[in-house]
Short mmCIF file of C-alpha atoms and ligand atoms in Angstrom, two decimals:
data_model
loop_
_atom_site.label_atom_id
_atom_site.label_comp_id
_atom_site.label_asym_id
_atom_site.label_seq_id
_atom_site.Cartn_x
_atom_site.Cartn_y
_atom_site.Cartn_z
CA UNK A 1 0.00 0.00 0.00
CA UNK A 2 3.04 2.19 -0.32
CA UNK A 3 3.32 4.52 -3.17
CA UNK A 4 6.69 6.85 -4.29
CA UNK A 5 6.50 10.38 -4.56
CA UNK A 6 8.16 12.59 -6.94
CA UNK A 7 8.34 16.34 -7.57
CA UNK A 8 9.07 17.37 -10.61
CA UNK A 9 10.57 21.16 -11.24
CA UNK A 10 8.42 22.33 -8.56
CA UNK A 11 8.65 25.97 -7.85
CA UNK A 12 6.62 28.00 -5.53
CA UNK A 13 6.34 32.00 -5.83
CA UNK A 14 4.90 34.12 -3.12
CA UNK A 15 4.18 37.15 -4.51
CA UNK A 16 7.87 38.32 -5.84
CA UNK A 17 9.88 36.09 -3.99
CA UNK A 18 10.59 32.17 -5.01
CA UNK A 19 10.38 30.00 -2.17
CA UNK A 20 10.95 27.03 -4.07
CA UNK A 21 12.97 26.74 -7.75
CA UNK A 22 13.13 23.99 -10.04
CA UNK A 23 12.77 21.32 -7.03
CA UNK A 24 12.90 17.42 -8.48
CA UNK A 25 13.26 14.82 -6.22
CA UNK A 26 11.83 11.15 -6.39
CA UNK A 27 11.00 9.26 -2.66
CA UNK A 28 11.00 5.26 -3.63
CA UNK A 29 7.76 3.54 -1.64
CA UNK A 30 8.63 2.31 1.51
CA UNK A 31 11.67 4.43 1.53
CA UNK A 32 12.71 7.69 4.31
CA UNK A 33 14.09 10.69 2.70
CA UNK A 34 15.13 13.16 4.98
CA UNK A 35 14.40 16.80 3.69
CA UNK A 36 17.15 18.76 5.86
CA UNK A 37 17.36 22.46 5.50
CA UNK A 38 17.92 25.65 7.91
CA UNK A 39 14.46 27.19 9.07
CA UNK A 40 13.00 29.06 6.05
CA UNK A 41 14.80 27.26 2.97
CA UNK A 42 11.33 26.34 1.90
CA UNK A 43 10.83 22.72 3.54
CA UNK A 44 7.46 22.82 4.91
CA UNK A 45 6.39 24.54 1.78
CA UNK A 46 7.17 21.63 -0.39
CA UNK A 47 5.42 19.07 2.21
CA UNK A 48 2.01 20.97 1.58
CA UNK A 49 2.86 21.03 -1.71
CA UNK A 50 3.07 17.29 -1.31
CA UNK A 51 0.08 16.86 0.55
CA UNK A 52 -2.12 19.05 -1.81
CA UNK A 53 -2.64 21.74 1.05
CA UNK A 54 -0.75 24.32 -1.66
CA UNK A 55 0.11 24.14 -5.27
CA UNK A 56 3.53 24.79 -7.02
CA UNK A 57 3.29 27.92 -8.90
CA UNK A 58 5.17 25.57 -12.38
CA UNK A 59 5.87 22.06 -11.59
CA UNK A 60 3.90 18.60 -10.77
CA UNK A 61 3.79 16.32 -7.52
CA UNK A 62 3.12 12.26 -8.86
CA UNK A 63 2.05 9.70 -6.48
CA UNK A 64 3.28 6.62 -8.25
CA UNK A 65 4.15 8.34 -11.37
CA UNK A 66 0.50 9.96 -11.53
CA UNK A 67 -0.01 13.58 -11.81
CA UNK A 68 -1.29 14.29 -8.81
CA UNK A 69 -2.40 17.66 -9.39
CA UNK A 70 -5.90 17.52 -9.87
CA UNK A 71 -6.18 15.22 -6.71
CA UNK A 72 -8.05 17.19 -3.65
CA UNK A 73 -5.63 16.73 -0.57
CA UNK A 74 -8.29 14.59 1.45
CA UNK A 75 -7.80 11.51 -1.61
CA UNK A 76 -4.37 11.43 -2.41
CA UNK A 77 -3.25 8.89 0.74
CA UNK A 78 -0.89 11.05 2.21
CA UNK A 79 -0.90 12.19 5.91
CA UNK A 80 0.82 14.89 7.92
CA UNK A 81 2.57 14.68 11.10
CA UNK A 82 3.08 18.09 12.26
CA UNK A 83 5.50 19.74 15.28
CA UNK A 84 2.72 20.63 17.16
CA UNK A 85 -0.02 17.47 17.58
CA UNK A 86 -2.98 18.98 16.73
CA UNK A 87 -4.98 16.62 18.81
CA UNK A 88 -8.68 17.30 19.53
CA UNK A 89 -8.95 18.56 22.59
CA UNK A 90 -12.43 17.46 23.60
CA UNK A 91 -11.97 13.70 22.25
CA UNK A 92 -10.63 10.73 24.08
CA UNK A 93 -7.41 9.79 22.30
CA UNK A 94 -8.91 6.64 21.48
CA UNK A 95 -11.14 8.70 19.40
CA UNK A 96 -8.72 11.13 18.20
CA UNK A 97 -6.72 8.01 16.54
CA UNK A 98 -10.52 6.78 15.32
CA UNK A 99 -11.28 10.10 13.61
CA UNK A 100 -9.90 9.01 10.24
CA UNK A 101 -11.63 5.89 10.27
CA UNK A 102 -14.92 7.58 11.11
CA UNK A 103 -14.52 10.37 8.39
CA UNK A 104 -14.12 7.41 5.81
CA UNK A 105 -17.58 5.94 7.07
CA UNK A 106 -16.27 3.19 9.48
CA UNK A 107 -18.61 2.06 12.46
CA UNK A 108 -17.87 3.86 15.62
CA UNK A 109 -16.87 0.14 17.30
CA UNK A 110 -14.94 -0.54 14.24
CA UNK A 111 -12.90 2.14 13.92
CA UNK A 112 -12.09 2.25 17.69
CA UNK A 113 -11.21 -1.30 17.46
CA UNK A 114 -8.69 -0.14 14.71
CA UNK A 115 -7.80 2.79 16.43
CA UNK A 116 -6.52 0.63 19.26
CA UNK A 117 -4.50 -1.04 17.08
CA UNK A 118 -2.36 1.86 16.20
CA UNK A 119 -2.07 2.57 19.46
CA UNK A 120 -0.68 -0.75 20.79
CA UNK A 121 1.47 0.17 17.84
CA UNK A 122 2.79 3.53 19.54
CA UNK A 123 2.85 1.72 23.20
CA UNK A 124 -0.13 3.82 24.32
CA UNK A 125 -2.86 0.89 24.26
CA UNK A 126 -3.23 1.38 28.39
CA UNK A 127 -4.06 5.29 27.26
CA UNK A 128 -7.36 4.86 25.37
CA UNK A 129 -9.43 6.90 27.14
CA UNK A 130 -7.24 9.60 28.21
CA UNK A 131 -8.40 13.29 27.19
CA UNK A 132 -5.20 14.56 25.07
CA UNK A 133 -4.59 17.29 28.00
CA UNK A 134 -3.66 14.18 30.34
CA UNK A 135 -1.09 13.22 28.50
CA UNK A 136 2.83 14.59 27.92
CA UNK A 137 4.42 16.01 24.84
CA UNK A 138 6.21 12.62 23.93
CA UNK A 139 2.78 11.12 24.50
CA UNK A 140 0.76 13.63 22.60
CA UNK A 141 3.37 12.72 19.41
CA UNK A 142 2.87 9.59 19.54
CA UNK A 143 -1.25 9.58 19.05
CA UNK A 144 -0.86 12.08 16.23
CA UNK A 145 1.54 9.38 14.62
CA UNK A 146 -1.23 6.59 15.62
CA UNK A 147 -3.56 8.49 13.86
CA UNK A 148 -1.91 9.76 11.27
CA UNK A 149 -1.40 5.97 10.50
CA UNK A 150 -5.27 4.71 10.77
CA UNK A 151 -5.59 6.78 7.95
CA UNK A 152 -3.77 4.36 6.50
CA UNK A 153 -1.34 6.43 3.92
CA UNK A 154 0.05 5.37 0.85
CA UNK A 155 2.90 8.10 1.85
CA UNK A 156 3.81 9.55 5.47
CA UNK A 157 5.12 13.31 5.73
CA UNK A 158 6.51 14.21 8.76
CA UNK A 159 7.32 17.93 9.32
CA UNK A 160 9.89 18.36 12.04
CA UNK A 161 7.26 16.16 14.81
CA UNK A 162 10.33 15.68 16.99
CA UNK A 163 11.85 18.86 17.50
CA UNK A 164 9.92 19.57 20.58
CA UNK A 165 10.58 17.11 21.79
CA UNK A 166 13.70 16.31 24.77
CA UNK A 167 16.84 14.27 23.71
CA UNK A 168 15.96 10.74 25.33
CA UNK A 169 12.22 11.08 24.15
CA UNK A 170 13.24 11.80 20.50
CA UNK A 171 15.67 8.47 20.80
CA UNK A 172 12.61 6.88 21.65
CA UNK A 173 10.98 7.96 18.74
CA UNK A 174 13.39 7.22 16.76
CA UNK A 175 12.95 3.45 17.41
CA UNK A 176 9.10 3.43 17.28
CA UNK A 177 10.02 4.96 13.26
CA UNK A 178 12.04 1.99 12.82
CA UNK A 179 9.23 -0.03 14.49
CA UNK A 180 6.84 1.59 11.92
CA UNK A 181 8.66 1.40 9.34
CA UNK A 182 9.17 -2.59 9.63
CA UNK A 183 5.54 -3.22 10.46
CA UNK A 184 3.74 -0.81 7.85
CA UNK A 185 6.47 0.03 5.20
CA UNK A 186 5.31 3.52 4.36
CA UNK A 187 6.92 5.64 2.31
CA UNK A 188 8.17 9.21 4.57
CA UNK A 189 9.36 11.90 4.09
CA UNK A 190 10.96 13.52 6.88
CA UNK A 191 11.59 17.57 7.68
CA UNK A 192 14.18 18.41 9.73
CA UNK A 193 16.74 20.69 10.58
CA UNK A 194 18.55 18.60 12.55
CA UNK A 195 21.65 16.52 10.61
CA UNK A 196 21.57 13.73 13.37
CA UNK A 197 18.03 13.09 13.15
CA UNK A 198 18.44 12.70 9.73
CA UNK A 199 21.13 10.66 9.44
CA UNK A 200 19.95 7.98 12.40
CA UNK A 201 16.55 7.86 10.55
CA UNK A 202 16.95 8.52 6.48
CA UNK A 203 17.78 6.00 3.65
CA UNK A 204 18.62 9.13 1.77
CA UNK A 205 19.30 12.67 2.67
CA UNK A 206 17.93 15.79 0.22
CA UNK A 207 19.54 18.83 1.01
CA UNK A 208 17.38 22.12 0.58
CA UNK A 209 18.96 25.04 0.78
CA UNK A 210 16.73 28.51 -0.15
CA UNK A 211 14.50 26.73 -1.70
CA UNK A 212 16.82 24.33 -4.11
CA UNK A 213 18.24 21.24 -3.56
CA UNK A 214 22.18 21.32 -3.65
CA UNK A 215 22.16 16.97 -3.20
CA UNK A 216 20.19 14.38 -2.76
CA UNK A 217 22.22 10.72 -2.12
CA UNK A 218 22.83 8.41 0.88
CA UNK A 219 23.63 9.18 4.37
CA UNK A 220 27.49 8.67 3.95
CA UNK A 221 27.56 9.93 0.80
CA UNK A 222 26.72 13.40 1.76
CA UNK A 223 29.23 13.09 4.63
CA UNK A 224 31.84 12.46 2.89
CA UNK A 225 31.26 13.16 -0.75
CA UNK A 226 29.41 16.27 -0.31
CA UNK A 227 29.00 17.88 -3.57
CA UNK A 228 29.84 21.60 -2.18
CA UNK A 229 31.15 23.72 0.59
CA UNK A 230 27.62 24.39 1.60
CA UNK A 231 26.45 21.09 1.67
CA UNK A 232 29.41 20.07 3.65
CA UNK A 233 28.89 22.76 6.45
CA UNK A 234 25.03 21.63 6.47
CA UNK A 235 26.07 18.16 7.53
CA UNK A 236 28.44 19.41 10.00
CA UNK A 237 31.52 18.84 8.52
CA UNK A 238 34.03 21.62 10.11
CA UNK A 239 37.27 21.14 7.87
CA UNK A 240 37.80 22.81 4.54
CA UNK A 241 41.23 23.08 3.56
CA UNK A 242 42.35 25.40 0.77
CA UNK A 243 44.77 23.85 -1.80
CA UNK A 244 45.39 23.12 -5.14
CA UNK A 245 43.93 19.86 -7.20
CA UNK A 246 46.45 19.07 -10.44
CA UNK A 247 46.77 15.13 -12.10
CA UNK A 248 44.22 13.55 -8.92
CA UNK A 249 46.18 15.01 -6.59
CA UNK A 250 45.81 17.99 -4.11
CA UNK A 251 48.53 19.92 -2.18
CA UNK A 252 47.64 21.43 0.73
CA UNK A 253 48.89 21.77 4.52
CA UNK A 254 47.84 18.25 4.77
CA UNK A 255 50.30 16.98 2.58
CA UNK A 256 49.56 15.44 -1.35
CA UNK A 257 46.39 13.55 -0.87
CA UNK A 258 44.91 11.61 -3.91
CA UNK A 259 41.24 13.13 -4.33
CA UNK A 260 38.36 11.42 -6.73
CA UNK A 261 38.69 11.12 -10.18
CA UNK A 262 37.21 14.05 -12.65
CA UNK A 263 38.22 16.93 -10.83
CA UNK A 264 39.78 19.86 -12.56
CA UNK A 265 42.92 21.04 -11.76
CA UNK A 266 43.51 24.76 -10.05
CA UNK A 267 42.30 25.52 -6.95
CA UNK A 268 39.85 23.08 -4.65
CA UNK A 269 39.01 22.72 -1.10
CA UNK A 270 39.97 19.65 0.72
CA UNK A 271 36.97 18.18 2.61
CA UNK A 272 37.98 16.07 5.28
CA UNK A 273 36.10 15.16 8.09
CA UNK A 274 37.06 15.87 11.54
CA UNK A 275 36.13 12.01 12.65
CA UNK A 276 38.04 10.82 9.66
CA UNK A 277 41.78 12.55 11.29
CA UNK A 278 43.80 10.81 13.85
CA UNK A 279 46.77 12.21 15.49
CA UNK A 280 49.37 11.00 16.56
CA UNK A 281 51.56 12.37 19.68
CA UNK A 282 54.53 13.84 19.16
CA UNK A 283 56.30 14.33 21.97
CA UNK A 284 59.99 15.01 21.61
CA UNK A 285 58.81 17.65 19.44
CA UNK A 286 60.27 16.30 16.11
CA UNK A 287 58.22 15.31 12.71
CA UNK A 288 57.14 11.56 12.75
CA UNK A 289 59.31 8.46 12.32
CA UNK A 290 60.11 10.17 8.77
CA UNK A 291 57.39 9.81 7.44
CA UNK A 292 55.47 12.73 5.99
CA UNK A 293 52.70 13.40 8.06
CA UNK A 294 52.05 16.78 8.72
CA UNK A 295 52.43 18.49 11.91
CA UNK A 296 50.89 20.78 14.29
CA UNK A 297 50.11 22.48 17.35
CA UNK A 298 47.06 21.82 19.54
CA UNK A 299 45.50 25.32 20.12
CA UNK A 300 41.86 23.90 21.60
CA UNK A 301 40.81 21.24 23.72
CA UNK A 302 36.76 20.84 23.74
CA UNK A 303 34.64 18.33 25.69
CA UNK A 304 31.87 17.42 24.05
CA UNK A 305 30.50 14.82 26.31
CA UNK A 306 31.73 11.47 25.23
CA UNK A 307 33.95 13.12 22.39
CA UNK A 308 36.75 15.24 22.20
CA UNK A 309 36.99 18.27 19.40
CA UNK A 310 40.32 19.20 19.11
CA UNK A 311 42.27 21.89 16.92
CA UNK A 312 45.29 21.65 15.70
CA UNK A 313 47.40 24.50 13.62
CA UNK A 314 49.33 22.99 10.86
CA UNK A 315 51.37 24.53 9.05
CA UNK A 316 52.96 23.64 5.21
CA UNK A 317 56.11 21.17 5.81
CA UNK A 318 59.33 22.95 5.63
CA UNK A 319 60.74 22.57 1.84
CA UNK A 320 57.29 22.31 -0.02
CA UNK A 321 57.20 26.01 -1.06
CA UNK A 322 54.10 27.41 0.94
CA UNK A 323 53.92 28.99 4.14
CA UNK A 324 50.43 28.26 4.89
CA UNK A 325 48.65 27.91 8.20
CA UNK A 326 45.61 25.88 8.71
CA UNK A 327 43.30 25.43 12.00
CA UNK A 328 42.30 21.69 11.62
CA UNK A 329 39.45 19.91 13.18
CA UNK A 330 40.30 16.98 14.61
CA UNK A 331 37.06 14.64 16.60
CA UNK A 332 38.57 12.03 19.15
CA UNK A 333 36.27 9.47 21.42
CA UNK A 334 37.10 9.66 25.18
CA UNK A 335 38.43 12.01 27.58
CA UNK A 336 40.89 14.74 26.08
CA UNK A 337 44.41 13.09 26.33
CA UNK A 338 46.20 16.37 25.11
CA UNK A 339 46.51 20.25 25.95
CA UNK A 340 46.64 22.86 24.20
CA UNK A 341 50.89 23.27 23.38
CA UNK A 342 51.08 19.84 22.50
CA UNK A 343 52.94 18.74 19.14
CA UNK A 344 50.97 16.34 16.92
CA UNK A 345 50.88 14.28 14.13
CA UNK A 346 47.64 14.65 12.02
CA UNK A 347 46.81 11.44 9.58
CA UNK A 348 44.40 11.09 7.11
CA UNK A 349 42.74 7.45 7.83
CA UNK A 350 42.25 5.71 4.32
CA UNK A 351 44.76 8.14 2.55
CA UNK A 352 41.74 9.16 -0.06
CA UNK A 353 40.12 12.63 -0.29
CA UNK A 354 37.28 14.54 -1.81
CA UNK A 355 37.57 17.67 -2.98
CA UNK A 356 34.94 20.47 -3.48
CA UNK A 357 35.30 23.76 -5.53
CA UNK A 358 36.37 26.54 -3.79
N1 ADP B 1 1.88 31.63 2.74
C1 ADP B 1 3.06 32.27 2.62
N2 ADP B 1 3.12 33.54 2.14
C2 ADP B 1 4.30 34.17 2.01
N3 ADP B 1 5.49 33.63 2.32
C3 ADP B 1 5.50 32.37 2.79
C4 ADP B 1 4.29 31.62 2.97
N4 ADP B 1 4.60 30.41 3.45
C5 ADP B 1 5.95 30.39 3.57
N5 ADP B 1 6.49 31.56 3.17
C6 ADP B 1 7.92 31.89 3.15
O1 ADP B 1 8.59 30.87 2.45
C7 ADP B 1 9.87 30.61 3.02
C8 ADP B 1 9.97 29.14 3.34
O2 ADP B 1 9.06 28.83 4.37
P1 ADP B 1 8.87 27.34 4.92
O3 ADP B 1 8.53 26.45 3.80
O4 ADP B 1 7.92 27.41 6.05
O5 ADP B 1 10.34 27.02 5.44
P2 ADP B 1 10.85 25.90 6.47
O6 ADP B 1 9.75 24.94 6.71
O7 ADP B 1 12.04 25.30 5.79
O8 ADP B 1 11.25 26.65 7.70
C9 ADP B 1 9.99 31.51 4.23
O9 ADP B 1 10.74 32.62 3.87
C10 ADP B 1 8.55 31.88 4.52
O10 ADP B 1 8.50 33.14 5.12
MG1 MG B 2 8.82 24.35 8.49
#
């Protein structure tokens, strides 16, 4: 009962301004694409696009490769899971989660007996006949997902329903999408800002960024094969070293690192990720065992709970030519083992980069 979803060069004007430009992106059935984008790069705007509460200004929505346009939004199997649940306040949640049944002309018994369903689905069978203000915000989430489900979509959209939400409560919720997602197989599409969330829940990641997508491609593959600077910093990455590509090479502070094939010689940024560096201690001071690792000084120790972010200031190995100084990014597990002062190797695990124009 899954269907996929596709926009096709969607664009959305208000008034002079283009919220959304030339959007195309295809959601297989039963898969999660994360939309992740800052607040106001158009993301909610293409979910009621989706859902048929707006219309692109140019541009189609299909629901298995069917124009969808001419669909009202109450027949084209897609439901909305918003931030705020929405619940109504003066029905037992039991009969909050029946409400989609009952619309579609189910018996009242019927539809409750379904509606219970969905709620032993979203562990809240024991909270049936609970008025929505008795329950908590985690709770409250949770029925709009149960009934958001007895509608029974073809296609799930979920607009940022976690971010309210406190860190332990939105690990739970993580797991009851997995839980979902194994028992119903619907096809979602998630809105978030937040990179984690999309990366713990998303098959694939889509990038918006004022209203365009910059990349759409698996969760690894926009961490480390981001196709820009932009979407690099989106997904958190912190380093971005300045160089120069020539032959599938590039030169930087870092040393000659082999980078993917195809990419034009002249200047390029070197996209490294600060969980992909080790270093290595240094402590009489000297460069490595010969090798050519590059160097530095640690400037920054910062605990970040179970990780360490540390930052290191390499500069260009004596003889290559350049005098350049880089702050590096460098993410550790465990407690910090090093103060600021101390001389470090910095290595490059795997010895293959990706470069991005700069
Ligand atoms: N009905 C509207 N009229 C005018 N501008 C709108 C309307 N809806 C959204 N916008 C504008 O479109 C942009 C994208 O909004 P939105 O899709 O809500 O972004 P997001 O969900 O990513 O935060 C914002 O600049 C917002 O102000
Ligand atoms: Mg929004």
């Amino acid at each position: 009962m899954s269907s996929s979803l596709t926009f096709d060069r969607v664009s959305r004007m208000f008034g002079q301004s283009e919220v959304l430009s030339d959007v195309s992106l295809t959601v297989p059935a039963r898969s999660l694409v994360a939309l992740l984008g800052a607040s106001g790069s158009g993301k909610s705007t293409l979910l009621r696009i989706a859902s048929g509460l707006d219309a692109p200004s140019s541009g189609s929505v299909l629901v298995d490769g069917q124009d969808a346009s001419a669909v009202p939004a109450e027949n084209r199997g897609i439901a909305v899971v918003f931030q705020k649940p929405l619940l109504f306040p003066h029905l037992t949640v039991v009969d909050n989660v029946a409400f989609p049944a009952r619309m579609a002309g189910v018996t009242r018994r019927e539809a409750r007996s379904q509606a219970l369903e969905f709620l032993d689905l979203v562990q809240l069978g024991g909270f049936a006949r609970r008025m929505p203000g008795q329950l908590s915000g985690g709770q409250e989430q949770r029925v709009s997902l149960a009934r958001a489900l007895a509608a029974q979509p073809r296609i799930l959209l979920l607009d940022e329903p976690f971010s309210s939400l406190d860190s332990r409560l939105t690990d739970d919720m993580y797991e009851l999408v997995g839980k979902i997602r194994a028992e119903l197989e619907p096809t979602i599409v998630l809105v978030t800002h937040d990179r984690r969330e999309a990366s713990v829940l998303a098959d694939t990641i889509a990038v918006l960024d004022e209203g365009t997508i910059l990349q759409h491609g698996p969760v690894p593959e926009l961490h480390y094969q981001p196709a820009t600077r932009a979407v690099n910093r989106i997904l958190g990455g912190l380093n971005e070293v300045p160089g120069h590509a020539a032959g599938g090479f590039h030169t930087s502070v870092l040393g000659r690192v082999r980078v993917q094939p195809g990419v034009p010689d002249g200047p390029a940024l070197l996209v490294v990720r600060q969980e992909a560096l080790r270093l290595i201690r240094n402590d009489d001071g000297g460069t490595s065992s010969g090798d050519e690792a590059p160097t530095g000084v640690v400037t920054e120790v910062k605990s970040m709970g179970a990780h360490v972010l540390v930052r290191v200031r390499v500069e260009s190995a004596p003889g290559s030519g350049s005098t350049a100084v880089e702050s590096i990014a460098v993410e550790l597990a465990g407690a910090p083992a090093l103060r600021a002062g101390d001389r470090v190797g910095v290595s490059l695990a795997g010895g293959q980069g990706w470069v991005v124009r700069a």
